JSON list of C-alpha atoms in Angstrom, two decimals:
[
{"chain": "A", "resi": 676, "resn": "VAL", "atom": "CA", "xyz": [12.23, 2.74, -36.21]},
{"chain": "A", "resi": 677, "resn": "ARG", "atom": "CA", "xyz": [11.92, 5.25, -33.24]},
{"chain": "A", "resi": 678, "resn": "GLU", "atom": "CA", "xyz": [7.91, 5.93, -34.12]},
{"chain": "A", "resi": 679, "resn": "MET", "atom": "CA", "xyz": [7.73, 2.39, -34.01]},
{"chain": "A", "resi": 680, "resn": "LYS", "atom": "CA", "xyz": [9.22, 1.92, -30.83]},
{"chain": "A", "resi": 681, "resn": "ASP", "atom": "CA", "xyz": [7.06, 4.54, -29.30]},
{"chain": "A", "resi": 682, "resn": "ARG", "atom": "CA", "xyz": [3.86, 2.61, -30.96]},
{"chain": "A", "resi": 683, "resn": "ILE", "atom": "CA", "xyz": [4.63, -0.44, -29.39]},
{"chain": "A", "resi": 684, "resn": "LEU", "atom": "CA", "xyz": [5.79, 1.10, -25.92]},
{"chain": "A", "resi": 685, "resn": "LYS", "atom": "CA", "xyz": [2.14, 2.80, -26.06]},
{"chain": "A", "resi": 686, "resn": "MET", "atom": "CA", "xyz": [0.63, -0.78, -26.63]},
{"chain": "A", "resi": 687, "resn": "VAL", "atom": "CA", "xyz": [2.92, -2.60, -23.77]},
{"chain": "A", "resi": 688, "resn": "GLU", "atom": "CA", "xyz": [1.73, 0.27, -21.82]},
{"chain": "A", "resi": 689, "resn": "SER", "atom": "CA", "xyz": [-2.15, 0.20, -22.45]},
{"chain": "A", "resi": 690, "resn": "VAL", "atom": "CA", "xyz": [-2.20, -3.61, -21.76]},
{"chain": "A", "resi": 691, "resn": "LEU", "atom": "CA", "xyz": [0.24, -3.00, -18.50]},
{"chain": "A", "resi": 692, "resn": "ASN", "atom": "CA", "xyz": [-2.41, -0.46, -16.99]},
{"chain": "A", "resi": 693, "resn": "THR", "atom": "CA", "xyz": [-6.06, -3.07, -18.37]},
{"chain": "A", "resi": 694, "resn": "CYS", "atom": "CA", "xyz": [-4.09, -6.18, -16.74]},
{"chain": "A", "resi": 695, "resn": "LEU", "atom": "CA", "xyz": [-2.51, -4.28, -13.62]},
{"chain": "A", "resi": 696, "resn": "PRO", "atom": "CA", "xyz": [-5.70, -4.60, -11.88]},
{"chain": "A", "resi": 697, "resn": "TRP", "atom": "CA", "xyz": [-6.20, -8.64, -12.25]},
{"chain": "A", "resi": 698, "resn": "VAL", "atom": "CA", "xyz": [-3.13, -8.54, -10.26]},
{"chain": "A", "resi": 699, "resn": "THR", "atom": "CA", "xyz": [-4.86, -8.48, -6.22]},
{"chain": "A", "resi": 700, "resn": "GLU", "atom": "CA", "xyz": [-4.38, -10.17, -3.63]},
{"chain": "A", "resi": 701, "resn": "LYS", "atom": "CA", "xyz": [-7.51, -12.49, -2.69]},
{"chain": "A", "resi": 702, "resn": "ASP", "atom": "CA", "xyz": [-7.95, -15.72, -0.53]},
{"chain": "A", "resi": 703, "resn": "GLY", "atom": "CA", "xyz": [-4.83, -15.39, 1.47]},
{"chain": "A", "resi": 704, "resn": "ALA", "atom": "CA", "xyz": [-2.54, -14.87, -1.65]},
{"chain": "A", "resi": 705, "resn": "VAL", "atom": "CA", "xyz": [-1.33, -12.76, -4.39]},
{"chain": "A", "resi": 706, "resn": "GLN", "atom": "CA", "xyz": [-2.99, -14.06, -7.88]},
{"chain": "A", "resi": 707, "resn": "PHE", "atom": "CA", "xyz": [-3.86, -13.10, -11.34]},
{"chain": "A", "resi": 708, "resn": "VAL", "atom": "CA", "xyz": [-7.71, -12.78, -11.43]},
{"chain": "A", "resi": 709, "resn": "ASP", "atom": "CA", "xyz": [-9.90, -13.12, -14.37]},
{"chain": "A", "resi": 710, "resn": "PRO", "atom": "CA", "xyz": [-11.98, -10.19, -15.00]},
{"chain": "A", "resi": 711, "resn": "LEU", "atom": "CA", "xyz": [-15.06, -11.88, -16.26]},
{"chain": "A", "resi": 712, "resn": "ASP", "atom": "CA", "xyz": [-15.46, -14.75, -13.61]},
{"chain": "A", "resi": 713, "resn": "ASN", "atom": "CA", "xyz": [-13.30, -12.93, -10.33]},
{"chain": "A", "resi": 714, "resn": "GLU", "atom": "CA", "xyz": [-11.38, -15.88, -10.26]},
{"chain": "A", "resi": 715, "resn": "GLU", "atom": "CA", "xyz": [-7.98, -17.35, -11.20]},
{"chain": "A", "resi": 716, "resn": "ILE", "atom": "CA", "xyz": [-7.52, -20.14, -13.66]},
{"chain": "A", "resi": 717, "resn": "SER", "atom": "CA", "xyz": [-5.12, -21.54, -11.15]},
{"chain": "A", "resi": 718, "resn": "ALA", "atom": "CA", "xyz": [-4.27, -24.40, -14.32]},
{"chain": "A", "resi": 719, "resn": "HIS", "atom": "CA", "xyz": [-3.64, -21.79, -16.84]},
{"chain": "A", "resi": 720, "resn": "TYR", "atom": "CA", "xyz": [-0.23, -20.03, -17.45]},
{"chain": "A", "resi": 721, "resn": "GLY", "atom": "CA", "xyz": [-1.85, -16.40, -17.20]},
{"chain": "A", "resi": 722, "resn": "ALA", "atom": "CA", "xyz": [-0.53, -15.63, -13.81]},
{"chain": "A", "resi": 723, "resn": "THR", "atom": "CA", "xyz": [3.45, -17.52, -14.80]},
{"chain": "A", "resi": 724, "resn": "HIS", "atom": "CA", "xyz": [3.25, -15.31, -17.98]},
{"chain": "A", "resi": 725, "resn": "MET", "atom": "CA", "xyz": [1.82, -12.12, -16.30]},
{"chain": "A", "resi": 726, "resn": "SER", "atom": "CA", "xyz": [4.61, -12.48, -13.74]},
{"chain": "A", "resi": 727, "resn": "ALA", "atom": "CA", "xyz": [7.39, -12.60, -16.27]},
{"chain": "A", "resi": 728, "resn": "ALA", "atom": "CA", "xyz": [5.78, -9.72, -17.93]},
{"chain": "A", "resi": 729, "resn": "LEU", "atom": "CA", "xyz": [6.24, -7.78, -14.89]},
{"chain": "A", "resi": 730, "resn": "ILE", "atom": "CA", "xyz": [9.62, -8.98, -13.97]},
{"chain": "A", "resi": 731, "resn": "ILE", "atom": "CA", "xyz": [10.80, -8.15, -17.42]},
{"chain": "A", "resi": 732, "resn": "TYR", "atom": "CA", "xyz": [9.13, -5.15, -17.82]},
{"chain": "A", "resi": 733, "resn": "GLY", "atom": "CA", "xyz": [9.72, -3.56, -14.36]},
{"chain": "A", "resi": 734, "resn": "THR", "atom": "CA", "xyz": [13.77, -4.52, -15.06]},
{"chain": "A", "resi": 735, "resn": "LEU", "atom": "CA", "xyz": [13.97, -3.43, -17.84]},
{"chain": "A", "resi": 736, "resn": "THR", "atom": "CA", "xyz": [12.93, -0.18, -17.44]},
{"chain": "A", "resi": 737, "resn": "ASP", "atom": "CA", "xyz": [13.67, -0.01, -13.86]},
{"chain": "A", "resi": 738, "resn": "ASN", "atom": "CA", "xyz": [10.08, 0.26, -12.08]},
{"chain": "A", "resi": 739, "resn": "ASN", "atom": "CA", "xyz": [10.83, -1.16, -9.20]},
{"chain": "A", "resi": 740, "resn": "SER", "atom": "CA", "xyz": [7.52, -1.30, -8.47]},
{"chain": "A", "resi": 741, "resn": "LEU", "atom": "CA", "xyz": [6.15, -3.41, -11.26]},
{"chain": "A", "resi": 742, "resn": "VAL", "atom": "CA", "xyz": [9.22, -6.05, -10.27]},
{"chain": "A", "resi": 743, "resn": "LYS", "atom": "CA", "xyz": [8.14, -6.46, -6.67]},
{"chain": "A", "resi": 744, "resn": "LYS", "atom": "CA", "xyz": [4.43, -6.75, -7.96]},
{"chain": "A", "resi": 745, "resn": "GLY", "atom": "CA", "xyz": [5.36, -9.58, -10.24]},
{"chain": "A", "resi": 746, "resn": "GLU", "atom": "CA", "xyz": [7.77, -11.31, -7.54]},
{"chain": "A", "resi": 747, "resn": "ASP", "atom": "CA", "xyz": [5.19, -11.38, -5.26]},
{"chain": "A", "resi": 748, "resn": "LEU", "atom": "CA", "xyz": [2.71, -12.84, -7.72]},
{"chain": "A", "resi": 749, "resn": "LEU", "atom": "CA", "xyz": [5.61, -15.14, -8.50]},
{"chain": "A", "resi": 750, "resn": "LEU", "atom": "CA", "xyz": [6.11, -16.37, -5.04]},
{"chain": "A", "resi": 751, "resn": "SER", "atom": "CA", "xyz": [2.40, -17.10, -4.93]},
{"chain": "A", "resi": 752, "resn": "VAL", "atom": "CA", "xyz": [2.21, -18.64, -7.86]},
{"chain": "A", "resi": 753, "resn": "LEU", "atom": "CA", "xyz": [5.40, -21.18, -6.45]},
{"chain": "A", "resi": 754, "resn": "ASP", "atom": "CA", "xyz": [3.70, -21.56, -3.03]},
{"chain": "A", "resi": 755, "resn": "ARG", "atom": "CA", "xyz": [0.78, -22.88, -5.00]},
{"chain": "A", "resi": 756, "resn": "TRP", "atom": "CA", "xyz": [2.54, -25.14, -7.71]},
{"chain": "A", "resi": 757, "resn": "ASN", "atom": "CA", "xyz": [2.06, -28.14, -6.05]},
{"chain": "A", "resi": 758, "resn": "GLU", "atom": "CA", "xyz": [-1.05, -28.27, -6.15]},
{"chain": "A", "resi": 759, "resn": "ASN", "atom": "CA", "xyz": [-2.17, -26.49, -9.19]},
{"chain": "A", "resi": 760, "resn": "LYS", "atom": "CA", "xyz": [0.26, -28.78, -11.04]},
{"chain": "A", "resi": 761, "resn": "GLU", "atom": "CA", "xyz": [-1.98, -31.54, -10.80]},
{"chain": "A", "resi": 762, "resn": "LEU", "atom": "CA", "xyz": [-5.48, -29.86, -12.24]},
{"chain": "A", "resi": 763, "resn": "GLU", "atom": "CA", "xyz": [-6.34, -31.10, -15.57]},
{"chain": "A", "resi": 764, "resn": "GLY", "atom": "CA", "xyz": [-6.16, -27.96, -17.70]},
{"chain": "A", "resi": 765, "resn": "PHE", "atom": "CA", "xyz": [-2.22, -27.05, -16.25]},
{"chain": "A", "resi": 766, "resn": "HIS", "atom": "CA", "xyz": [-0.29, -26.23, -19.02]},
{"chain": "A", "resi": 767, "resn": "ASN", "atom": "CA", "xyz": [3.09, -27.39, -18.14]},
{"chain": "A", "resi": 768, "resn": "ASP", "atom": "CA", "xyz": [5.12, -26.83, -21.18]},
{"chain": "A", "resi": 769, "resn": "PHE", "atom": "CA", "xyz": [4.05, -22.93, -20.69]},
{"chain": "A", "resi": 770, "resn": "ASN", "atom": "CA", "xyz": [4.38, -22.33, -17.07]},
{"chain": "A", "resi": 771, "resn": "ASN", "atom": "CA", "xyz": [7.75, -24.13, -17.50]},
{"chain": "A", "resi": 772, "resn": "PHE", "atom": "CA", "xyz": [8.54, -21.94, -20.30]},
{"chain": "A", "resi": 773, "resn": "ALA", "atom": "CA", "xyz": [7.52, -18.75, -17.82]},
{"chain": "A", "resi": 774, "resn": "LEU", "atom": "CA", "xyz": [9.64, -20.08, -15.09]},
{"chain": "A", "resi": 775, "resn": "CYS", "atom": "CA", "xyz": [13.01, -20.38, -16.90]},
{"chain": "A", "resi": 776, "resn": "VAL", "atom": "CA", "xyz": [13.00, -17.21, -18.41]},
{"chain": "A", "resi": 777, "resn": "ILE", "atom": "CA", "xyz": [11.82, -15.20, -15.60]},
{"chain": "A", "resi": 778, "resn": "GLU", "atom": "CA", "xyz": [14.86, -17.34, -13.65]},
{"chain": "A", "resi": 779, "resn": "ARG", "atom": "CA", "xyz": [17.14, -15.44, -16.18]},
{"chain": "A", "resi": 780, "resn": "PHE", "atom": "CA", "xyz": [16.19, -12.41, -15.95]},
{"chain": "A", "resi": 781, "resn": "THR", "atom": "CA", "xyz": [16.36, -12.20, -11.29]},
{"chain": "A", "resi": 782, "resn": "ASP", "atom": "CA", "xyz": [18.55, -12.96, -9.24]},
{"chain": "A", "resi": 783, "resn": "LYS", "atom": "CA", "xyz": [16.13, -14.00, -6.54]},
{"chain": "A", "resi": 784, "resn": "TYR", "atom": "CA", "xyz": [14.37, -17.70, -5.86]},
{"chain": "A", "resi": 785, "resn": "HIS", "atom": "CA", "xyz": [16.40, -19.51, -8.44]},
{"chain": "A", "resi": 786, "resn": "GLU", "atom": "CA", "xyz": [16.57, -22.55, -6.09]},
{"chain": "A", "resi": 787, "resn": "LYS", "atom": "CA", "xyz": [12.48, -22.16, -5.81]},
{"chain": "A", "resi": 788, "resn": "ILE", "atom": "CA", "xyz": [12.07, -22.01, -9.19]},
{"chain": "A", "resi": 789, "resn": "LYS", "atom": "CA", "xyz": [14.59, -25.00, -10.28]},
{"chain": "A", "resi": 790, "resn": "ASN", "atom": "CA", "xyz": [12.85, -26.87, -8.09]},
{"chain": "A", "resi": 791, "resn": "ALA", "atom": "CA", "xyz": [9.19, -26.16, -9.36]},
{"chain": "A", "resi": 792, "resn": "VAL", "atom": "CA", "xyz": [10.69, -27.14, -13.01]},
{"chain": "A", "resi": 793, "resn": "MET", "atom": "CA", "xyz": [12.28, -29.60, -12.21]},
{"chain": "A", "resi": 794, "resn": "GLU", "atom": "CA", "xyz": [9.65, -31.33, -10.79]},
{"chain": "A", "resi": 795, "resn": "THR", "atom": "CA", "xyz": [7.15, -30.58, -13.31]},
{"chain": "A", "resi": 796, "resn": "ARG", "atom": "CA", "xyz": [7.06, -33.27, -16.18]},
{"chain": "A", "resi": 797, "resn": "ASP", "atom": "CA", "xyz": [6.68, -32.41, -19.71]},
{"chain": "A", "resi": 798, "resn": "THR", "atom": "CA", "xyz": [3.87, -32.30, -21.26]},
{"chain": "A", "resi": 799, "resn": "LEU", "atom": "CA", "xyz": [2.93, -35.62, -23.44]},
{"chain": "A", "resi": 800, "resn": "PHE", "atom": "CA", "xyz": [1.55, -33.41, -26.52]},
{"chain": "A", "resi": 801, "resn": "ASP", "atom": "CA", "xyz": [4.06, -33.27, -29.33]},
{"chain": "A", "resi": 802, "resn": "THR", "atom": "CA", "xyz": [2.24, -30.04, -30.44]},
{"chain": "A", "resi": 803, "resn": "VAL", "atom": "CA", "xyz": [4.65, -27.82, -32.97]},
{"chain": "A", "resi": 804, "resn": "ASN", "atom": "CA", "xyz": [4.51, -24.42, -30.78]},
{"chain": "A", "resi": 805, "resn": "TRP", "atom": "CA", "xyz": [4.60, -26.33, -27.80]},
{"chain": "A", "resi": 806, "resn": "LEU", "atom": "CA", "xyz": [8.44, -28.29, -28.41]},
{"chain": "A", "resi": 807, "resn": "PRO", "atom": "CA", "xyz": [10.34, -24.61, -28.47]},
{"chain": "A", "resi": 808, "resn": "MET", "atom": "CA", "xyz": [9.20, -23.94, -25.27]},
{"chain": "A", "resi": 809, "resn": "ARG", "atom": "CA", "xyz": [9.72, -27.58, -24.31]},
{"chain": "A", "resi": 810, "resn": "TRP", "atom": "CA", "xyz": [13.10, -27.28, -25.55]},
{"chain": "A", "resi": 811, "resn": "PHE", "atom": "CA", "xyz": [14.35, -23.89, -23.76]},
{"chain": "A", "resi": 812, "resn": "VAL", "atom": "CA", "xyz": [13.23, -25.36, -20.48]},
{"chain": "A", "resi": 813, "resn": "ASN", "atom": "CA", "xyz": [15.14, -28.47, -21.05]},
{"chain": "A", "resi": 814, "resn": "LYS", "atom": "CA", "xyz": [18.15, -27.06, -22.35]},
{"chain": "A", "resi": 815, "resn": "CYS", "atom": "CA", "xyz": [18.06, -25.11, -18.49]},
{"chain": "A", "resi": 816, "resn": "ARG", "atom": "CA", "xyz": [17.20, -28.25, -16.88]},
{"chain": "A", "resi": 817, "resn": "TYR", "atom": "CA", "xyz": [20.77, -29.51, -18.48]},
{"chain": "A", "resi": 818, "resn": "GLU", "atom": "CA", "xyz": [22.38, -26.33, -17.46]},
{"chain": "A", "resi": 819, "resn": "TRP", "atom": "CA", "xyz": [21.23, -26.68, -14.03]},
{"chain": "A", "resi": 820, "resn": "THR", "atom": "CA", "xyz": [22.09, -30.40, -14.07]},
{"chain": "A", "resi": 821, "resn": "ASN", "atom": "CA", "xyz": [24.14, -31.52, -16.78]},
{"chain": "A", "resi": 822, "resn": "ASP", "atom": "CA", "xyz": [22.13, -34.40, -17.37]},
{"chain": "A", "resi": 823, "resn": "GLN", "atom": "CA", "xyz": [22.81, -35.71, -21.01]},
{"chain": "A", "resi": 824, "resn": "ALA", "atom": "CA", "xyz": [18.65, -36.96, -21.17]},
{"chain": "A", "resi": 825, "resn": "TYR", "atom": "CA", "xyz": [17.67, -33.09, -21.01]},
{"chain": "A", "resi": 826, "resn": "LEU", "atom": "CA", "xyz": [19.71, -32.51, -24.18]},
{"chain": "A", "resi": 827, "resn": "ASP", "atom": "CA", "xyz": [18.21, -35.31, -25.70]},
{"chain": "A", "resi": 828, "resn": "VAL", "atom": "CA", "xyz": [15.03, -34.06, -25.52]},
{"chain": "A", "resi": 829, "resn": "CYS", "atom": "CA", "xyz": [15.75, -30.83, -26.91]},
{"chain": "A", "resi": 830, "resn": "ARG", "atom": "CA", "xyz": [17.33, -32.85, -29.80]},
{"chain": "A", "resi": 831, "resn": "SER", "atom": "CA", "xyz": [13.92, -34.44, -30.30]},
{"chain": "A", "resi": 832, "resn": "CYS", "atom": "CA", "xyz": [11.62, -31.41, -30.18]},
{"chain": "A", "resi": 833, "resn": "SER", "atom": "CA", "xyz": [14.65, -29.87, -32.48]},
{"chain": "A", "resi": 834, "resn": "GLU", "atom": "CA", "xyz": [13.66, -32.43, -35.40]},
{"chain": "A", "resi": 835, "resn": "LYS", "atom": "CA", "xyz": [9.88, -32.09, -34.83]},
{"chain": "A", "resi": 836, "resn": "ILE", "atom": "CA", "xyz": [10.16, -28.58, -35.30]},
{"chain": "A", "resi": 837, "resn": "ASN", "atom": "CA", "xyz": [12.38, -28.88, -38.47]},
{"chain": "A", "resi": 838, "resn": "GLN", "atom": "CA", "xyz": [10.19, -31.66, -39.44]},
{"chain": "A", "resi": 839, "resn": "ALA", "atom": "CA", "xyz": [6.83, -29.95, -39.29]},
{"chain": "A", "resi": 840, "resn": "THR", "atom": "CA", "xyz": [8.52, -26.88, -41.05]},
{"chain": "A", "resi": 841, "resn": "TYR", "atom": "CA", "xyz": [8.94, -26.11, -44.26]},
{"chain": "A", "resi": 842, "resn": "SER", "atom": "CA", "xyz": [11.41, -24.89, -46.50]},
{"chain": "A", "resi": 843, "resn": "ASP", "atom": "CA", "xyz": [9.72, -20.77, -46.67]},
{"chain": "A", "resi": 844, "resn": "GLY", "atom": "CA", "xyz": [10.44, -20.99, -42.68]},
{"chain": "A", "resi": 845, "resn": "PHE", "atom": "CA", "xyz": [6.65, -21.59, -41.87]},
{"chain": "A", "resi": 846, "resn": "ILE", "atom": "CA", "xyz": [4.96, -24.51, -39.97]}
]
């Protein structure tokens, strides 16, 4: 078990060392910049997921510089959220999911995160691997508001996931 944990930590550190230089200040904003195109793919979910990774891993390893870098990226993402969520390739479920995960790992920015998630609709596609993210986001929305409509979305997501799942657990 220890050997496996060490191997996983080495992989995490390797990925982290590769990706950290991609978090940079550009055009007055902290961005997660694609190293090939040298620009942020604002509609995608790389920035929210990188922010989540830095905050979570930094928190678990007591590395405040990683947490700070993740928070800086998060704030930059949230500052540009309303314009980015209108872009054609914006991945609503993926981005909302990352924000909901971050919200559980930090004592900061709860209202900004909640506002972004509450103002961003779910994706309209019932892609099976997206439904668990949508379920989690709507569970968070329900916890924040006690609005039964969000539990109804959770129930619908669960039903669709169950219908797509074979008896052996595969989808």
